[in-house]
mmCIF file of C-alpha atoms in Angstrom:
data_model
loop_
_atom_site.group_PDB
_atom_site.id
_atom_site.type_symbol
_atom_site.label_atom_id
_atom_site.label_comp_id
_atom_site.label_asym_id
_atom_site.label_seq_id
_atom_site.Cartn_x
_atom_site.Cartn_y
_atom_site.Cartn_z
ATOM 1 C CA MET U 706 15.947 -10.356 -0.700
ATOM 2 C CA ILE U 707 14.030 -7.382 -0.614
ATOM 3 C CA CYS U 708 10.741 -7.352 1.051
ATOM 4 C CA VAL U 709 8.695 -4.312 0.650
ATOM 5 C CA LEU U 710 5.399 -3.403 2.876
ATOM 6 C CA SER U 711 2.223 -1.479 0.547
ATOM 7 C CA GLY U 712 -0.423 0.200 0.331
ATOM 8 C CA GLY U 713 -2.199 0.962 -3.006
ATOM 9 C CA THR U 714 -0.639 4.770 -3.893
ATOM 10 C CA GLY U 715 2.702 5.711 -2.920
ATOM 11 C CA THR U 716 4.746 2.635 -2.575
ATOM 12 C CA PRO U 717 3.638 1.264 -6.022
ATOM 13 C CA LYS U 718 5.625 4.439 -7.202
ATOM 14 C CA LEU U 719 8.351 3.116 -5.480
ATOM 15 C CA ILE U 720 7.622 -0.320 -6.467
ATOM 16 C CA GLN U 721 8.086 0.993 -10.195
ATOM 17 C CA GLY U 722 11.760 2.268 -9.452
ATOM 18 C CA LEU U 723 12.667 -0.974 -7.380
ATOM 19 C CA LYS U 724 11.675 -3.443 -10.132
ATOM 20 C CA GLU U 725 14.225 -1.417 -13.112
ATOM 21 C CA ILE U 726 16.896 -2.211 -10.631
ATOM 22 C CA LEU U 727 16.893 -5.507 -9.242
ATOM 23 C CA ASP U 728 15.774 -8.479 -10.523
ATOM 24 C CA SER U 729 12.209 -9.391 -10.524
ATOM 25 C CA GLU U 730 12.328 -12.519 -8.491
ATOM 26 C CA GLU U 731 14.624 -10.829 -5.599
ATOM 27 C CA LEU U 732 11.445 -8.236 -4.763
ATOM 28 C CA SER U 733 8.551 -9.669 -2.691
ATOM 29 C CA ILE U 734 5.947 -7.141 -2.033
ATOM 30 C CA ILE U 735 3.585 -7.809 0.860
ATOM 31 C CA VAL U 736 0.378 -6.050 0.212
ATOM 32 C CA ASN U 737 -2.575 -4.216 2.610
ATOM 33 C CA THR U 738 -6.054 -5.885 2.525
ATOM 34 C CA VAL U 739 -7.855 -3.852 5.024
ATOM 35 C CA GLU U 740 -10.131 -2.168 1.750
ATOM 36 C CA ASN U 741 -10.997 -5.563 0.210
ATOM 37 C CA ASN U 742 -14.771 -5.992 -0.492
ATOM 38 C CA TYR U 743 -17.571 -6.923 -2.866
ATOM 39 C CA PHE U 744 -18.228 -3.813 -5.140
ATOM 40 C CA SER U 745 -21.016 -4.224 -7.898
ATOM 41 C CA GLY U 746 -20.799 -8.055 -7.485
ATOM 42 C CA VAL U 747 -17.288 -8.697 -7.741
ATOM 43 C CA TYR U 748 -14.898 -8.478 -4.933
ATOM 44 C CA VAL U 749 -12.703 -5.438 -4.870
ATOM 45 C CA SER U 750 -8.693 -5.699 -3.335
ATOM 46 C CA GLY U 751 -7.639 -2.296 -4.753
ATOM 47 C CA ASP U 752 -3.736 -2.362 -3.088
ATOM 48 C CA ILE U 753 -3.384 -6.211 -4.768
ATOM 49 C CA ASP U 754 -4.455 -4.877 -8.017
ATOM 50 C CA VAL U 755 -2.575 -1.642 -8.211
ATOM 51 C CA VAL U 756 0.646 -3.375 -6.782
ATOM 52 C CA MET U 757 0.044 -6.455 -9.672
ATOM 53 C CA TYR U 758 -0.785 -3.948 -12.413
ATOM 54 C CA THR U 759 2.816 -1.550 -11.553
ATOM 55 C CA LEU U 760 4.922 -5.136 -11.483
ATOM 56 C CA ALA U 761 3.046 -5.647 -15.123
ATOM 57 C CA ASP U 762 3.615 -2.388 -16.438
ATOM 58 C CA MET U 763 -0.583 -1.984 -16.939
ATOM 59 C CA ILE U 764 -1.066 0.113 -14.025
ATOM 60 C CA ASN U 765 -2.961 3.567 -15.183
ATOM 61 C CA GLU U 766 -0.659 6.186 -13.770
ATOM 62 C CA GLU U 767 -3.183 9.131 -13.764
ATOM 63 C CA PHE U 768 -5.843 7.871 -10.939
ATOM 64 C CA TRP U 769 -3.113 4.986 -9.653
ATOM 65 C CA TYR U 770 -5.727 2.577 -9.736
ATOM 66 C CA GLY U 771 -7.357 0.196 -12.803
ATOM 67 C CA ILE U 772 -5.118 -0.219 -15.863
ATOM 68 C CA ARG U 773 -4.176 2.213 -18.212
ATOM 69 C CA GLY U 774 -5.950 2.036 -21.161
ATOM 70 C CA ASP U 775 -8.788 0.253 -20.135
ATOM 71 C CA THR U 776 -12.472 0.943 -21.626
ATOM 72 C CA PHE U 777 -15.427 1.550 -19.086
ATOM 73 C CA ILE U 778 -18.103 0.023 -21.665
ATOM 74 C CA THR U 779 -20.272 -2.150 -18.825
ATOM 75 C CA ASN U 780 -19.602 0.877 -16.053
ATOM 76 C CA GLU U 781 -21.495 3.603 -18.580
ATOM 77 C CA PHE U 782 -24.397 0.865 -18.994
ATOM 78 C CA LEU U 783 -24.843 0.951 -15.350
ATOM 79 C CA GLU U 784 -25.338 4.109 -15.000
ATOM 80 C CA GLU U 785 -27.501 4.229 -18.218
ATOM 81 C CA ILE U 786 -30.106 1.732 -16.868
ATOM 82 C CA GLY U 787 -30.028 3.410 -13.458
ATOM 83 C CA CYS U 788 -27.048 0.957 -12.038
ATOM 84 C CA PRO U 789 -24.696 3.345 -10.869
ATOM 85 C CA GLU U 790 -21.261 1.668 -9.380
ATOM 86 C CA PRO U 791 -20.288 3.375 -6.501
ATOM 87 C CA LEU U 792 -16.537 1.855 -7.753
ATOM 88 C CA ARG U 793 -15.443 3.244 -11.407
ATOM 89 C CA ILE U 794 -14.454 -0.401 -12.543
ATOM 90 C CA GLY U 795 -12.583 -1.091 -15.893
ATOM 91 C CA ASP U 796 -13.720 -3.732 -18.206
ATOM 92 C CA ARG U 797 -10.427 -5.455 -18.080
ATOM 93 C CA ASP U 798 -9.721 -4.802 -14.165
ATOM 94 C CA ARG U 799 -13.340 -6.083 -14.070
ATOM 95 C CA ALA U 800 -12.351 -9.625 -15.598
ATOM 96 C CA THR U 801 -9.467 -9.641 -13.009
ATOM 97 C CA LYS U 802 -12.048 -8.952 -10.479
ATOM 98 C CA ILE U 803 -14.565 -11.411 -11.998
ATOM 99 C CA GLU U 804 -11.792 -14.268 -11.692
ATOM 100 C CA LYS U 805 -11.299 -13.775 -8.088
ATOM 101 C CA THR U 806 -14.807 -13.712 -7.412
ATOM 102 C CA ILE U 807 -15.358 -17.067 -8.950
ATOM 103 C CA ARG U 808 -12.182 -18.363 -7.765
ATOM 104 C CA LEU U 809 -13.142 -17.500 -4.072
ATOM 105 C CA SER U 810 -16.453 -18.941 -4.357
ATOM 106 C CA GLU U 811 -15.117 -22.495 -5.478
ATOM 107 C CA GLY U 812 -12.597 -22.141 -2.216
ATOM 108 C CA TYR U 813 -9.270 -20.737 -3.457
ATOM 109 C CA THR U 814 -7.777 -18.603 -0.754
ATOM 110 C CA LEU U 815 -6.574 -15.142 -1.492
ATOM 111 C CA SER U 816 -3.239 -15.577 -1.972
ATOM 112 C CA GLU U 817 -3.841 -18.312 -3.981
ATOM 113 C CA ILE U 818 -5.599 -16.296 -6.594
ATOM 114 C CA VAL U 819 -2.885 -13.298 -6.187
ATOM 115 C CA ASP U 820 -0.410 -16.009 -7.241
ATOM 116 C CA ILE U 821 -2.470 -17.447 -10.287
ATOM 117 C CA GLN U 822 -3.317 -13.951 -11.721
ATOM 118 C CA LYS U 823 0.285 -12.918 -11.489
ATOM 119 C CA ASN U 824 1.767 -15.805 -12.716
ATOM 120 C CA LYS U 825 -0.637 -14.995 -16.024
ATOM 121 C CA LEU U 826 0.536 -11.884 -16.611
ATOM 122 C CA ASN U 827 4.017 -13.178 -16.269
ATOM 123 C CA ILE U 828 5.114 -11.521 -12.686
ATOM 124 C CA LYS U 829 8.246 -12.844 -11.432
ATOM 125 C CA SER U 830 8.014 -11.335 -7.619
ATOM 126 C CA LYS U 831 5.872 -12.664 -5.049
ATOM 127 C CA ILE U 832 2.905 -10.530 -3.900
ATOM 128 C CA ILE U 833 1.687 -11.333 -0.885
ATOM 129 C CA PRO U 834 -1.758 -10.726 0.808
ATOM 130 C CA MET U 835 -1.321 -9.630 4.075
ATOM 131 C CA SER U 836 -4.124 -12.142 5.136
ATOM 132 C CA ASP U 837 -6.065 -14.366 3.286
ATOM 133 C CA VAL U 838 -9.000 -13.327 6.016
ATOM 134 C CA ASP U 839 -11.566 -10.363 4.911
ATOM 135 C CA SER U 840 -10.824 -7.239 7.473
ATOM 136 C CA ASP U 841 -11.762 -4.267 8.009
ATOM 137 C CA ILE U 842 -10.742 -0.581 9.640
ATOM 138 C CA LYS U 843 -13.382 1.381 11.474
ATOM 139 C CA ILE U 844 -13.421 4.901 11.333
ATOM 140 C CA VAL U 845 -14.338 6.751 14.406
ATOM 141 C CA THR U 846 -15.813 9.931 13.301
ATOM 142 C CA ASP U 847 -17.871 12.842 14.674
ATOM 143 C CA MET U 848 -20.915 11.397 12.447
ATOM 144 C CA GLY U 849 -20.036 7.890 13.996
ATOM 145 C CA ASP U 850 -18.259 5.018 12.535
ATOM 146 C CA LEU U 851 -17.170 5.109 9.127
ATOM 147 C CA ASP U 852 -15.704 2.165 7.139
ATOM 148 C CA PHE U 853 -12.767 3.424 4.775
ATOM 149 C CA HIS U 854 -14.702 3.641 1.880
ATOM 150 C CA ASP U 855 -17.564 4.983 3.579
ATOM 151 C CA PHE U 856 -15.420 7.666 4.665
ATOM 152 C CA LEU U 857 -13.452 8.243 1.529
ATOM 153 C CA ILE U 858 -15.864 8.030 -1.297
ATOM 154 C CA ASP U 859 -19.561 8.465 0.616
ATOM 155 C CA LYS U 860 -18.307 11.090 3.290
ATOM 156 C CA GLY U 861 -15.171 12.806 1.068
ATOM 157 C CA CYS U 862 -13.120 12.575 4.096
ATOM 158 C CA GLU U 863 -15.281 15.345 5.523
ATOM 159 C CA PRO U 864 -15.757 14.102 9.054
ATOM 160 C CA LYS U 865 -13.448 14.783 11.836
ATOM 161 C CA VAL U 866 -11.753 11.435 12.765
ATOM 162 C CA LEU U 867 -11.257 10.222 16.528
ATOM 163 C CA ASP U 868 -9.909 7.113 16.321
ATOM 164 C CA VAL U 869 -9.013 4.248 13.759
ATOM 165 C CA VAL U 870 -9.797 0.531 15.057
ATOM 166 C CA TYR U 871 -8.656 -2.287 13.099
ATOM 167 C CA SER U 872 -9.825 -5.478 13.070
ATOM 168 C CA LYS U 873 -7.683 -8.490 14.033
ATOM 169 C CA VAL U 874 -6.721 -11.265 11.177
ATOM 170 C CA PRO U 875 -4.676 -13.988 11.270
ATOM 171 C CA PRO U 876 -1.736 -13.065 8.696
ATOM 172 C CA SER U 877 -1.437 -15.090 5.626
ATOM 173 C CA ASP U 878 1.050 -18.178 5.288
ATOM 174 C CA GLN U 879 3.922 -17.023 3.530
ATOM 175 C CA LEU U 880 3.693 -13.247 5.523
ATOM 176 C CA ILE U 881 6.088 -13.825 8.305
ATOM 177 C CA SER U 882 8.517 -16.084 6.387
ATOM 178 C CA THR U 883 9.104 -13.969 3.964
ATOM 179 C CA ILE U 884 10.110 -11.119 5.953
ATOM 180 C CA GLU U 885 11.839 -13.558 8.030
ATOM 181 C CA GLU U 886 14.057 -14.498 4.715
ATOM 182 C CA SER U 887 14.179 -11.261 3.186
ATOM 183 C CA ASP U 888 17.918 -9.105 3.293
ATOM 184 C CA MET U 889 15.926 -5.777 3.868
ATOM 185 C CA VAL U 890 12.285 -5.185 4.306
ATOM 186 C CA ILE U 891 11.050 -1.767 2.811
ATOM 187 C CA ILE U 892 7.913 0.178 4.207
ATOM 188 C CA GLY U 893 6.976 2.379 1.684
ATOM 189 C CA PRO U 894 6.023 6.004 1.321
ATOM 190 C CA SER U 895 1.782 4.643 1.475
ATOM 191 C CA ASN U 896 -0.505 6.106 4.375
ATOM 192 C CA PRO U 897 1.035 4.973 7.399
ATOM 193 C CA ILE U 898 -2.428 4.509 9.411
ATOM 194 C CA THR U 899 -4.563 3.041 6.722
ATOM 195 C CA SER U 900 -1.982 0.855 4.362
ATOM 196 C CA ILE U 901 0.977 0.325 6.833
ATOM 197 C CA MET U 902 -0.840 -0.116 10.137
ATOM 198 C CA PRO U 903 -3.186 -2.889 8.969
ATOM 199 C CA ILE U 904 -0.194 -4.950 8.181
ATOM 200 C CA LEU U 905 1.702 -4.379 11.698
ATOM 201 C CA SER U 906 -0.986 -4.845 13.863
ATOM 202 C CA ILE U 907 -1.220 -8.339 12.485
ATOM 203 C CA GLU U 908 0.152 -11.248 14.924
ATOM 204 C CA GLY U 909 4.232 -11.458 14.665
ATOM 205 C CA VAL U 910 5.320 -8.801 12.049
ATOM 206 C CA LYS U 911 6.770 -6.189 14.685
ATOM 207 C CA ASP U 912 8.452 -9.271 16.348
ATOM 208 C CA ALA U 913 9.661 -10.262 12.397
ATOM 209 C CA LEU U 914 10.432 -6.980 12.168
ATOM 210 C CA LYS U 915 12.670 -6.016 14.864
ATOM 211 C CA LYS U 916 15.043 -9.011 13.539
ATOM 212 C CA LYS U 917 15.561 -7.340 10.589
ATOM 213 C CA TYR U 918 17.418 -4.172 8.432
ATOM 214 C CA VAL U 919 14.265 -1.960 8.051
ATOM 215 C CA VAL U 920 14.377 0.908 6.016
ATOM 216 C CA ALA U 921 10.503 3.389 5.925
ATOM 217 C CA VAL U 922 10.410 5.822 3.583
ATOM 218 C CA SER U 923 8.757 9.132 5.101
ATOM 219 C CA PRO U 924 4.727 9.884 3.108
ATOM 220 C CA ILE U 925 4.591 12.953 4.594
ATOM 221 C CA VAL U 926 6.437 15.943 3.146
ATOM 222 C CA GLY U 927 6.282 19.097 5.194
ATOM 223 C CA LYS U 928 2.994 19.308 6.896
ATOM 224 C CA SER U 929 1.414 17.214 4.768
ATOM 225 C CA PRO U 930 1.055 14.122 3.401
ATOM 226 C CA VAL U 931 1.757 13.936 -0.590
ATOM 227 C CA SER U 932 -1.798 12.357 -0.976
ATOM 228 C CA GLY U 933 -4.659 11.331 0.450
ATOM 229 C CA PRO U 934 -6.303 11.450 4.081
ATOM 230 C CA ALA U 935 -2.883 10.212 6.311
ATOM 231 C CA GLY U 936 -3.170 13.838 8.312
ATOM 232 C CA GLN U 937 -6.227 13.597 9.435
ATOM 233 C CA PHE U 938 -5.741 9.926 10.792
ATOM 234 C CA MET U 939 -2.206 10.690 12.842
ATOM 235 C CA ASN U 940 -3.890 13.600 14.431
ATOM 236 C CA ALA U 941 -6.347 11.872 15.526
ATOM 237 C CA LEU U 942 -3.903 8.999 16.765
ATOM 238 C CA GLY U 943 -1.674 11.330 18.152
ATOM 239 C CA TYR U 944 1.058 12.173 16.442
ATOM 240 C CA GLU U 945 2.501 15.305 14.757
ATOM 241 C CA VAL U 946 1.876 15.291 11.095
ATOM 242 C CA SER U 947 5.353 15.218 9.728
ATOM 243 C CA ALA U 948 8.186 12.971 9.549
ATOM 244 C CA VAL U 949 8.686 13.487 13.165
ATOM 245 C CA GLY U 950 5.309 11.718 13.760
ATOM 246 C CA ILE U 951 5.755 8.584 11.054
ATOM 247 C CA ALA U 952 8.922 8.374 13.048
ATOM 248 C CA LYS U 953 7.690 8.258 16.351
ATOM 249 C CA MET U 954 5.268 5.386 14.993
ATOM 250 C CA TYR U 955 7.764 3.459 13.747
ATOM 251 C CA LYS U 956 10.497 4.024 15.819
ATOM 252 C CA ASP U 957 10.405 0.213 17.387
ATOM 253 C CA PHE U 958 10.915 -1.710 14.499
ATOM 254 C CA VAL U 959 12.744 0.847 11.576
ATOM 255 C CA ASN U 960 16.286 1.272 11.840
ATOM 256 C CA CYS U 961 16.487 4.401 8.661
ATOM 257 C CA LEU U 962 14.085 6.943 8.221
ATOM 258 C CA ILE U 963 14.320 8.378 4.770
ATOM 259 C CA ILE U 964 12.852 11.529 4.435
ATOM 260 C CA ASP U 965 12.796 14.479 1.592
ATOM 261 C CA ASN U 966 15.227 17.326 0.692
ATOM 262 C CA GLN U 967 12.385 19.807 1.623
ATOM 263 C CA ASP U 968 12.419 18.157 5.402
ATOM 264 C CA LYS U 969 16.351 18.275 6.105
ATOM 265 C CA TYR U 970 15.684 20.779 9.181
ATOM 266 C CA LEU U 971 13.863 17.740 10.606
ATOM 267 C CA GLU U 972 16.994 15.887 10.125
ATOM 268 C CA ASP U 973 18.757 16.434 14.294
ATOM 269 C CA GLU U 974 14.928 16.210 15.542
ATOM 270 C CA ILE U 975 14.416 12.651 14.215
ATOM 271 C CA LYS U 976 17.722 11.431 15.274
ATOM 272 C CA THR U 977 16.501 11.501 19.157
ATOM 273 C CA ILE U 978 13.532 9.432 18.074
ATOM 274 C CA LEU U 979 15.938 7.138 15.316
ATOM 275 C CA ASP U 980 19.205 5.966 15.011
ATOM 276 C CA ASP U 981 19.820 6.964 10.855
ATOM 277 C CA VAL U 982 18.067 9.486 8.989
ATOM 278 C CA LYS U 983 18.875 10.230 5.435
ATOM 279 C CA ILE U 984 17.501 13.123 3.376
ATOM 280 C CA THR U 985 16.933 13.004 -0.491
ATOM 281 C CA ASN U 986 14.175 13.278 -2.953
ATOM 282 C CA THR U 987 11.538 11.155 -2.287
ATOM 283 C CA MET U 988 8.928 13.142 -4.887
ATOM 284 C CA MET U 989 8.642 10.357 -7.611
ATOM 285 C CA LYS U 990 7.646 12.802 -9.969
ATOM 286 C CA SER U 991 9.203 10.909 -13.025
ATOM 287 C CA LEU U 992 10.802 6.999 -13.525
ATOM 288 C CA GLU U 993 14.430 8.827 -13.319
ATOM 289 C CA ILE U 994 13.705 9.632 -9.760
ATOM 290 C CA LYS U 995 11.844 6.515 -8.731
ATOM 291 C CA LYS U 996 15.508 4.531 -9.756
ATOM 292 C CA ASP U 997 17.257 6.627 -8.041
ATOM 293 C CA LEU U 998 15.220 6.661 -4.610
ATOM 294 C CA ALA U 999 15.063 2.822 -4.903
ATOM 295 C CA LYS U 1000 18.949 2.670 -5.734
ATOM 296 C CA PHE U 1001 19.415 5.242 -2.820
ATOM 297 C CA ILE U 1002 17.512 2.562 -0.146
ATOM 298 C CA THR U 1003 18.955 -0.519 -1.377
ATOM 299 C CA ASP U 1004 22.285 0.711 -0.863
ATOM 300 C CA LEU U 1005 22.172 1.502 2.285
ATOM 301 C CA ASN U 1006 21.655 -2.531 3.096
ATOM 302 C CA LYS U 1007 24.875 -3.433 1.382
#
């Protein structure tokens, strides 16, 4: 079994490749939940839904959010009547979120709801929320403490980041056992600070990873992240914005770091931090490249 730690942007592209070369039942995805919150009266678990829609071949690849071909009738009418949404939610996507909201009010856990929804979408892979308890992430900035959504959307990532603080939440029931039962763990190329570190900060996760073969794909190519504000967060926590910084961040529990061809010049430096570094094309601009990268990674443990 292959276990993947995922956020909602870079890693789902890799998941597209993995699901093409593996049997669906062999794949388990542990997903960040730190951004989960209520918007427009519905419960939004953005990263989980992106992973679920990716596995169901429904994801809107233009934005890597929502459902491909969705309509926005509700969103547009809310705008017309003077009640604009903080998030633009499509109609079919909203239905997914409404079901989560209703079932949460009925006492279901998030893990139970995700299992129900992914089964309805004929997804055979496991999707595991990192926790069934809502967590948050505090972005300490020169404009005060902000939650991640306020920093990202309301402030447009403009404030200077001084620190990042994670709330303490318990692991979901299957989190640790899924890592322990896996043959290989892949840390995907999601934002290391806001997508991956929240999972790693949960008690027992790092200890479980130290006992497994773990491969990480660097989300940094050159001196900047492939997407998103990861660089600001890495700087705030004292890490160089490069594959070297990723190696230092993950060095206690990662066996191999995969870096892009453009970063080959960093190979020797990274080898002073980690025992193994591999170099290939990590810029997943087509399905073929995603499949090639997935095969490159999974072949490492054969």
